[in-house]
Amino acid sequence: MVSKENYEQYSLPEFLKFEECATYDETEKEIAKQDLKGTIADIGCGYGLYLPLLKKPFDKYIGIEPNDFLRNISKKKAKDLLINHSYLKGTFENIPLDDNSCDVVMSTYAMCEVMIFSDIKKGISEMYRIAKPGSKLIFC
């Protein structure tokens, strides 16, 4: 787990307020019961909170995270869990993946860091852009 001090250093104050009152129980339950196949893009993967919940037989996990510190924690967790993975520096509104490249696109609470409505619209458009036709979207 990442300490609050690390969040304070790397996150917006608005996200810190959200973290104080957030419970992730329902999100964890939903993610744990998903049957995921193919390539998963996790937009705003943070420190990899949901990695242990992802059930095989998916092929590859791609973590997208703008924060180097958090991305590296997630990368280590994926390696420890023996997950085929790659990580890229990117944001909710600028995802560095090709069009129609992912079978599952997930974003859990990344939108909490976006403060401008047009950027939220851009981020949702980006998620649809990278999703293959018929892909699964997990969005919290």
PDB file of N, CA and C in Angstrom, residues 28-71:
ATOM      1  N   GLU A  28     -13.832  -3.451  -6.062  1.00  0.00           N
ATOM      2  CA  GLU A  28     -13.032  -4.670  -5.976  1.00  0.00           C
ATOM      3  C   GLU A  28     -13.869  -5.903  -6.297  1.00  0.00           C
ATOM      4  N   LYS A  29     -15.080  -5.973  -5.755  1.00  0.00           N
ATOM      5  CA  LYS A  29     -15.954  -7.120  -6.016  1.00  0.00           C
ATOM      6  C   LYS A  29     -16.289  -7.238  -7.496  1.00  0.00           C
ATOM      7  N   GLU A  30     -16.594  -6.112  -8.127  1.00  0.00           N
ATOM      8  CA  GLU A  30     -16.951  -6.125  -9.543  1.00  0.00           C
ATOM      9  C   GLU A  30     -15.771  -6.540 -10.415  1.00  0.00           C
ATOM     10  N   ILE A  31     -14.607  -5.997 -10.142  1.00  0.00           N
ATOM     11  CA  ILE A  31     -13.424  -6.339 -10.935  1.00  0.00           C
ATOM     12  C   ILE A  31     -13.067  -7.809 -10.757  1.00  0.00           C
ATOM     13  N   ALA A  32     -13.151  -8.307  -9.526  1.00  0.00           N
ATOM     14  CA  ALA A  32     -12.782  -9.695  -9.243  1.00  0.00           C
ATOM     15  C   ALA A  32     -13.677 -10.694  -9.965  1.00  0.00           C
ATOM     16  N   LYS A  33     -14.919 -10.326 -10.258  1.00  0.00           N
ATOM     17  CA  LYS A  33     -15.801 -11.300 -10.915  1.00  0.00           C
ATOM     18  C   LYS A  33     -15.821 -11.175 -12.443  1.00  0.00           C
ATOM     19  N   GLN A  34     -15.061 -10.256 -12.993  1.00  0.00           N
ATOM     20  CA  GLN A  34     -15.029 -10.079 -14.446  1.00  0.00           C
ATOM     21  C   GLN A  34     -14.215 -11.174 -15.125  1.00  0.00           C
ATOM     22  N   ASP A  35     -14.716 -11.637 -16.238  1.00  0.00           N
ATOM     23  CA  ASP A  35     -14.018 -12.616 -17.067  1.00  0.00           C
ATOM     24  C   ASP A  35     -13.282 -11.822 -18.144  1.00  0.00           C
ATOM     25  N   LEU A  36     -12.009 -11.594 -17.941  1.00  0.00           N
ATOM     26  CA  LEU A  36     -11.236 -10.712 -18.819  1.00  0.00           C
ATOM     27  C   LEU A  36     -10.391 -11.529 -19.787  1.00  0.00           C
ATOM     28  N   LYS A  37     -10.447 -11.129 -21.048  1.00  0.00           N
ATOM     29  CA  LYS A  37      -9.682 -11.815 -22.090  1.00  0.00           C
ATOM     30  C   LYS A  37      -8.912 -10.786 -22.912  1.00  0.00           C
ATOM     31  N   GLY A  38      -7.825 -11.232 -23.515  1.00  0.00           N
ATOM     32  CA  GLY A  38      -7.070 -10.371 -24.415  1.00  0.00           C
ATOM     33  C   GLY A  38      -6.177  -9.387 -23.688  1.00  0.00           C
ATOM     34  N   THR A  39      -6.114  -8.183 -24.239  1.00  0.00           N
ATOM     35  CA  THR A  39      -5.264  -7.126 -23.712  1.00  0.00           C
ATOM     36  C   THR A  39      -6.091  -6.166 -22.875  1.00  0.00           C
ATOM     37  N   ILE A  40      -5.620  -5.914 -21.656  1.00  0.00           N
ATOM     38  CA  ILE A  40      -6.278  -4.998 -20.729  1.00  0.00           C
ATOM     39  C   ILE A  40      -5.468  -3.716 -20.662  1.00  0.00           C
ATOM     40  N   ALA A  41      -6.116  -2.578 -20.882  1.00  0.00           N
ATOM     41  CA  ALA A  41      -5.488  -1.277 -20.649  1.00  0.00           C
ATOM     42  C   ALA A  41      -6.108  -0.708 -19.385  1.00  0.00           C
ATOM     43  N   ASP A  42      -5.272  -0.394 -18.415  1.00  0.00           N
ATOM     44  CA  ASP A  42      -5.718   0.186 -17.143  1.00  0.00           C
ATOM     45  C   ASP A  42      -5.271   1.646 -17.129  1.00  0.00           C
ATOM     46  N   ILE A  43      -6.222   2.531 -17.378  1.00  0.00           N
ATOM     47  CA  ILE A  43      -5.917   3.956 -17.503  1.00  0.00           C
ATOM     48  C   ILE A  43      -5.902   4.591 -16.123  1.00  0.00           C
ATOM     49  N   GLY A  44      -4.757   5.146 -15.757  1.00  0.00           N
ATOM     50  CA  GLY A  44      -4.591   5.688 -14.410  1.00  0.00           C
ATOM     51  C   GLY A  44      -4.419   4.557 -13.412  1.00  0.00           C
ATOM     52  N   CYS A  45      -3.529   3.628 -13.724  1.00  0.00           N
ATOM     53  CA  CYS A  45      -3.373   2.406 -12.924  1.00  0.00           C
ATOM     54  C   CYS A  45      -2.849   2.669 -11.524  1.00  0.00           C
ATOM     55  N   GLY A  46      -2.291   3.857 -11.287  1.00  0.00           N
ATOM     56  CA  GLY A  46      -1.763   4.158  -9.961  1.00  0.00           C
ATOM     57  C   GLY A  46      -0.725   3.147  -9.541  1.00  0.00           C
ATOM     58  N   TYR A  47      -0.849   2.675  -8.298  1.00  0.00           N
ATOM     59  CA  TYR A  47       0.118   1.725  -7.775  1.00  0.00           C
ATOM     60  C   TYR A  47      -0.315   0.274  -7.959  1.00  0.00           C
ATOM     61  N   GLY A  48      -1.322   0.038  -8.806  1.00  0.00           N
ATOM     62  CA  GLY A  48      -1.725  -1.330  -9.125  1.00  0.00           C
ATOM     63  C   GLY A  48      -2.643  -1.962  -8.106  1.00  0.00           C
ATOM     64  N   LEU A  49      -3.513  -1.172  -7.514  1.00  0.00           N
ATOM     65  CA  LEU A  49      -4.425  -1.652  -6.479  1.00  0.00           C
ATOM     66  C   LEU A  49      -5.208  -2.883  -6.918  1.00  0.00           C
ATOM     67  N   TYR A  50      -5.656  -2.903  -8.182  1.00  0.00           N
ATOM     68  CA  TYR A  50      -6.541  -3.980  -8.637  1.00  0.00           C
ATOM     69  C   TYR A  50      -5.817  -5.140  -9.317  1.00  0.00           C
ATOM     70  N   LEU A  51      -4.521  -5.063  -9.466  1.00  0.00           N
ATOM     71  CA  LEU A  51      -3.779  -6.147 -10.123  1.00  0.00           C
ATOM     72  C   LEU A  51      -4.030  -7.527  -9.508  1.00  0.00           C
ATOM     73  N   PRO A  52      -4.015  -7.673  -8.192  1.00  0.00           N
ATOM     74  CA  PRO A  52      -4.228  -9.010  -7.619  1.00  0.00           C
ATOM     75  C   PRO A  52      -5.628  -9.573  -7.879  1.00  0.00           C
ATOM     76  N   LEU A  53      -6.568  -8.731  -8.266  1.00  0.00           N
ATOM     77  CA  LEU A  53      -7.946  -9.169  -8.491  1.00  0.00           C
ATOM     78  C   LEU A  53      -8.202  -9.639  -9.913  1.00  0.00           C
ATOM     79  N   LEU A  54      -7.322  -9.322 -10.831  1.00  0.00           N
ATOM     80  CA  LEU A  54      -7.533  -9.675 -12.230  1.00  0.00           C
ATOM     81  C   LEU A  54      -7.344 -11.171 -12.426  1.00  0.00           C
ATOM     82  N   LYS A  55      -8.382 -11.808 -12.957  1.00  0.00           N
ATOM     83  CA  LYS A  55      -8.328 -13.251 -13.177  1.00  0.00           C
ATOM     84  C   LYS A  55      -7.848 -13.543 -14.595  1.00  0.00           C
ATOM     85  N   LYS A  56      -7.034 -14.560 -14.710  1.00  0.00           N
ATOM     86  CA  LYS A  56      -6.620 -15.033 -16.033  1.00  0.00           C
ATOM     87  C   LYS A  56      -7.860 -15.576 -16.717  1.00  0.00           C
ATOM     88  N   PRO A  57      -7.939 -15.631 -17.996  1.00  0.00           N
ATOM     89  CA  PRO A  57      -6.913 -15.910 -18.976  1.00  0.00           C
ATOM     90  C   PRO A  57      -6.510 -14.713 -19.832  1.00  0.00           C
ATOM     91  N   PHE A  58      -6.579 -13.481 -19.334  1.00  0.00           N
ATOM     92  CA  PHE A  58      -6.187 -12.363 -20.188  1.00  0.00           C
ATOM     93  C   PHE A  58      -4.730 -12.521 -20.620  1.00  0.00           C
ATOM     94  N   ASP A  59      -4.402 -11.916 -21.764  1.00  0.00           N
ATOM     95  CA  ASP A  59      -3.069 -12.082 -22.347  1.00  0.00           C
ATOM     96  C   ASP A  59      -2.044 -11.091 -21.813  1.00  0.00           C
ATOM     97  N   LYS A  60      -2.466  -9.832 -21.708  1.00  0.00           N
ATOM     98  CA  LYS A  60      -1.503  -8.798 -21.337  1.00  0.00           C
ATOM     99  C   LYS A  60      -2.198  -7.658 -20.614  1.00  0.00           C
ATOM    100  N   TYR A  61      -1.498  -7.088 -19.656  1.00  0.00           N
ATOM    101  CA  TYR A  61      -1.949  -5.927 -18.904  1.00  0.00           C
ATOM    102  C   TYR A  61      -1.063  -4.745 -19.299  1.00  0.00           C
ATOM    103  N   ILE A  62      -1.691  -3.628 -19.671  1.00  0.00           N
ATOM    104  CA  ILE A  62      -0.940  -2.407 -19.982  1.00  0.00           C
ATOM    105  C   ILE A  62      -1.381  -1.335 -18.996  1.00  0.00           C
ATOM    106  N   GLY A  63      -0.470  -0.929 -18.148  1.00  0.00           N
ATOM    107  CA  GLY A  63      -0.748   0.122 -17.176  1.00  0.00           C
ATOM    108  C   GLY A  63      -0.370   1.477 -17.750  1.00  0.00           C
ATOM    109  N   ILE A  64      -1.311   2.402 -17.701  1.00  0.00           N
ATOM    110  CA  ILE A  64      -1.074   3.774 -18.153  1.00  0.00           C
ATOM    111  C   ILE A  64      -1.147   4.674 -16.921  1.00  0.00           C
ATOM    112  N   GLU A  65      -0.070   5.384 -16.645  1.00  0.00           N
ATOM    113  CA  GLU A  65      -0.012   6.214 -15.429  1.00  0.00           C
ATOM    114  C   GLU A  65       0.955   7.362 -15.663  1.00  0.00           C
ATOM    115  N   PRO A  66       0.536   8.604 -15.377  1.00  0.00           N
ATOM    116  CA  PRO A  66       1.433   9.741 -15.578  1.00  0.00           C
ATOM    117  C   PRO A  66       2.517   9.862 -14.508  1.00  0.00           C
ATOM    118  N   ASN A  67       2.265   9.291 -13.340  1.00  0.00           N
ATOM    119  CA  ASN A  67       3.166   9.447 -12.211  1.00  0.00           C
ATOM    120  C   ASN A  67       4.221   8.339 -12.203  1.00  0.00           C
ATOM    121  N   ASP A  68       5.478   8.707 -12.365  1.00  0.00           N
ATOM    122  CA  ASP A  68       6.575   7.730 -12.421  1.00  0.00           C
ATOM    123  C   ASP A  68       6.649   6.878 -11.162  1.00  0.00           C
ATOM    124  N   PHE A  69       6.511   7.495 -10.011  1.00  0.00           N
ATOM    125  CA  PHE A  69       6.612   6.793  -8.734  1.00  0.00           C
ATOM    126  C   PHE A  69       5.546   5.703  -8.626  1.00  0.00           C
ATOM    127  N   LEU A  70       4.296   6.066  -8.861  1.00  0.00           N
ATOM    128  CA  LEU A  70       3.201   5.103  -8.751  1.00  0.00           C
ATOM    129  C   LEU A  70       3.285   4.030  -9.838  1.00  0.00           C
ATOM    130  N   ARG A  71       3.643   4.447 -11.058  1.00  0.00           N
ATOM    131  CA  ARG A  71       3.769   3.494 -12.158  1.00  0.00           C
ATOM    132  C   ARG A  71       4.814   2.424 -11.836  1.00  0.00           C
TER     133      ARG A  71
END
